[in-house]
PDB file of C-alpha atoms in Angstrom:
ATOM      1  CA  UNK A 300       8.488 -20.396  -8.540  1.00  0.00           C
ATOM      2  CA  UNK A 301       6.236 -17.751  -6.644  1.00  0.00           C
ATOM      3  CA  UNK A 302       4.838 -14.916  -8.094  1.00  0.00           C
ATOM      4  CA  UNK A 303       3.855 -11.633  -6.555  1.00  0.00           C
ATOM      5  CA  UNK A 304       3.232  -8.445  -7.287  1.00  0.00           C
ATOM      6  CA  UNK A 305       4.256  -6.072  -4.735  1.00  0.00           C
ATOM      7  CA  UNK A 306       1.794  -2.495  -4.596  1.00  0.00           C
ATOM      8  CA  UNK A 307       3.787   0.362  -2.876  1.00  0.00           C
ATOM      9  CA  UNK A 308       3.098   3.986  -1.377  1.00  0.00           C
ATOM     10  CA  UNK A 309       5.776   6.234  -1.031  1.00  0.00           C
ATOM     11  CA  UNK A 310       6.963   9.754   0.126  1.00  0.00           C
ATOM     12  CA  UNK A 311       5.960  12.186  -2.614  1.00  0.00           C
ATOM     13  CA  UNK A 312       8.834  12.900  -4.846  1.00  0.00           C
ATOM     14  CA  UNK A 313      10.974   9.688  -4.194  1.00  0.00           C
ATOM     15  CA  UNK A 314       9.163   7.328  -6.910  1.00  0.00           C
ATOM     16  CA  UNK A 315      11.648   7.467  -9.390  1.00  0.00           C
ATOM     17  CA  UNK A 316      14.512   6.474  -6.148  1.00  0.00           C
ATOM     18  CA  UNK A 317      12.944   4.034  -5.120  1.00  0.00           C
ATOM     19  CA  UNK A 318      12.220   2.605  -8.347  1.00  0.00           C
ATOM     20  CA  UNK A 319      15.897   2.644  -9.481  1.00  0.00           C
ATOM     21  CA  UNK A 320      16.736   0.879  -6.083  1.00  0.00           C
ATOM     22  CA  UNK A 321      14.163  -1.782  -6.686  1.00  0.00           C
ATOM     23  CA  UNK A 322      15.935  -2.556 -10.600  1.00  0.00           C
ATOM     24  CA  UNK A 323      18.976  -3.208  -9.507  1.00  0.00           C
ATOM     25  CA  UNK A 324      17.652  -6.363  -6.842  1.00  0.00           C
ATOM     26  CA  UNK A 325      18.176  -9.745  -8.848  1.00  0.00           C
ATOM     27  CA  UNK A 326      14.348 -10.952  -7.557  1.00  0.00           C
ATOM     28  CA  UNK A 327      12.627  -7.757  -9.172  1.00  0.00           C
ATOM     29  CA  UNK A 328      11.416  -8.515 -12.990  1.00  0.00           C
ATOM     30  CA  UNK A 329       9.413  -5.352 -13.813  1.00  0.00           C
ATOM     31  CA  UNK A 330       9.004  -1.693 -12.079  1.00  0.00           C
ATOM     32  CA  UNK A 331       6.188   0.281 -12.985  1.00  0.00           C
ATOM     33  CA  UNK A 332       5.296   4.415 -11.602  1.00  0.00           C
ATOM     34  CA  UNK A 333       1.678   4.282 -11.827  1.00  0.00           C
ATOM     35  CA  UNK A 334      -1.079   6.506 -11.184  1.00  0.00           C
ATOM     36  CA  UNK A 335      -3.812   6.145  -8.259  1.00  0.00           C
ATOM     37  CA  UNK A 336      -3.676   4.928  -4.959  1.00  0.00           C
ATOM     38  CA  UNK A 337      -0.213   2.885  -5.380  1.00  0.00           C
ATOM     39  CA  UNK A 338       2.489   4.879  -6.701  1.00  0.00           C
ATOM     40  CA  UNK A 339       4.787   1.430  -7.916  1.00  0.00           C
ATOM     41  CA  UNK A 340       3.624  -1.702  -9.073  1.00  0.00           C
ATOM     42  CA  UNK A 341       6.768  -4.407  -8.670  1.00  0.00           C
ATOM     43  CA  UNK A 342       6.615  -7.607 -10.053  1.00  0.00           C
ATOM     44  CA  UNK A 343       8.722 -10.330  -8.149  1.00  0.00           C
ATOM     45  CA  UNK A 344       9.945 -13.939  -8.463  1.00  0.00           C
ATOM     46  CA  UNK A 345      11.203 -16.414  -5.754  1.00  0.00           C
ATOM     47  CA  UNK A 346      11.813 -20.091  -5.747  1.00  0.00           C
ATOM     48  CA  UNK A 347       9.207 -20.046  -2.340  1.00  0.00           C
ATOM     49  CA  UNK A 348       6.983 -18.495  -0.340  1.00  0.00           C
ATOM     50  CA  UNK A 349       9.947 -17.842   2.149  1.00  0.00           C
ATOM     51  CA  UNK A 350      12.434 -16.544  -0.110  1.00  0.00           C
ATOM     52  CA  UNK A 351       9.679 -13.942  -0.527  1.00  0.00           C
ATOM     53  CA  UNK A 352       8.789 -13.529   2.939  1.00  0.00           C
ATOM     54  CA  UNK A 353      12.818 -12.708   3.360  1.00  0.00           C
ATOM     55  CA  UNK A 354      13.088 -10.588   0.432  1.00  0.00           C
ATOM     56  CA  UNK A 355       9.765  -8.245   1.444  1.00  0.00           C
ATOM     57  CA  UNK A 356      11.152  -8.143   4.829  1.00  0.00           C
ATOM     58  CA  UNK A 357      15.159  -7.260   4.930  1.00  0.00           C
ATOM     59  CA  UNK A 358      14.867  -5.920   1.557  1.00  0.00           C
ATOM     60  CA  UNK A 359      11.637  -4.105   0.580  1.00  0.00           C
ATOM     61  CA  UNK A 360      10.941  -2.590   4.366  1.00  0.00           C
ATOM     62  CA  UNK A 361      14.825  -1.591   4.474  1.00  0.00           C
ATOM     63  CA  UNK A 362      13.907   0.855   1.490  1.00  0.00           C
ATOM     64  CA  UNK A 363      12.894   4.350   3.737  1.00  0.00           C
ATOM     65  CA  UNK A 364      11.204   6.110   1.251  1.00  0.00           C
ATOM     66  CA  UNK A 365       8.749   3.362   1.105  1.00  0.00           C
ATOM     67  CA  UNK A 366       5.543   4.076   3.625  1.00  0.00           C
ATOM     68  CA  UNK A 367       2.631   1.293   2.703  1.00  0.00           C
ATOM     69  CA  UNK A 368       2.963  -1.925   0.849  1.00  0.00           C
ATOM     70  CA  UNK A 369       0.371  -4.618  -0.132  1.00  0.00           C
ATOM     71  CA  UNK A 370       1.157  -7.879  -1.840  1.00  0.00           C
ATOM     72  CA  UNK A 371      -0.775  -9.766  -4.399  1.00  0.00           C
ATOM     73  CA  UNK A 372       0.414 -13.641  -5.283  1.00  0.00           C
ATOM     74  CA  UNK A 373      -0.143 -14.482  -8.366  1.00  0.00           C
ATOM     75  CA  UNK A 374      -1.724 -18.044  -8.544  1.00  0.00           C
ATOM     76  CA  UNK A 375      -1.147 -19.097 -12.494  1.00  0.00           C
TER      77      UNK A 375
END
């Protein structure tokens, strides 16, 4: 099982859209709307690294409203 945490920027006004998209995809556990320099901090499982490499590519970058991501892997 792989871990990651998936920091996104996106257009002003469309967190709460993009959220709701994200809750519905089976690999998302947890949305949050933060403050700072990330505006959503996703939490994601996969069964491997590229199961997550597929699901950040035709899924997350699919998402328009979405205009910077970073992703963290969690190691434990």
């Amino acid at each position: 099982m792989v871990v990651a945490y998936v920091l996104l920027i996106v257009k002003p006004g469309e967190e709460s859209k993009v959220a709701e998209k994200l809750r519905h995809m089976p690999e998302v556990k947890d949305v949050a709307i933060v403050y700072g320099e990330y505006d959503l901090v996703v939490k994601v499982e996969e069964s491997s690294m590229e199961t997550l490499q597929n699901f950040l590519i035709k899924k997350v970058r699919a998402i328009d409203e979405i205009e910077r991501s970073s992703t963290m892997i969690s190691l434990k």
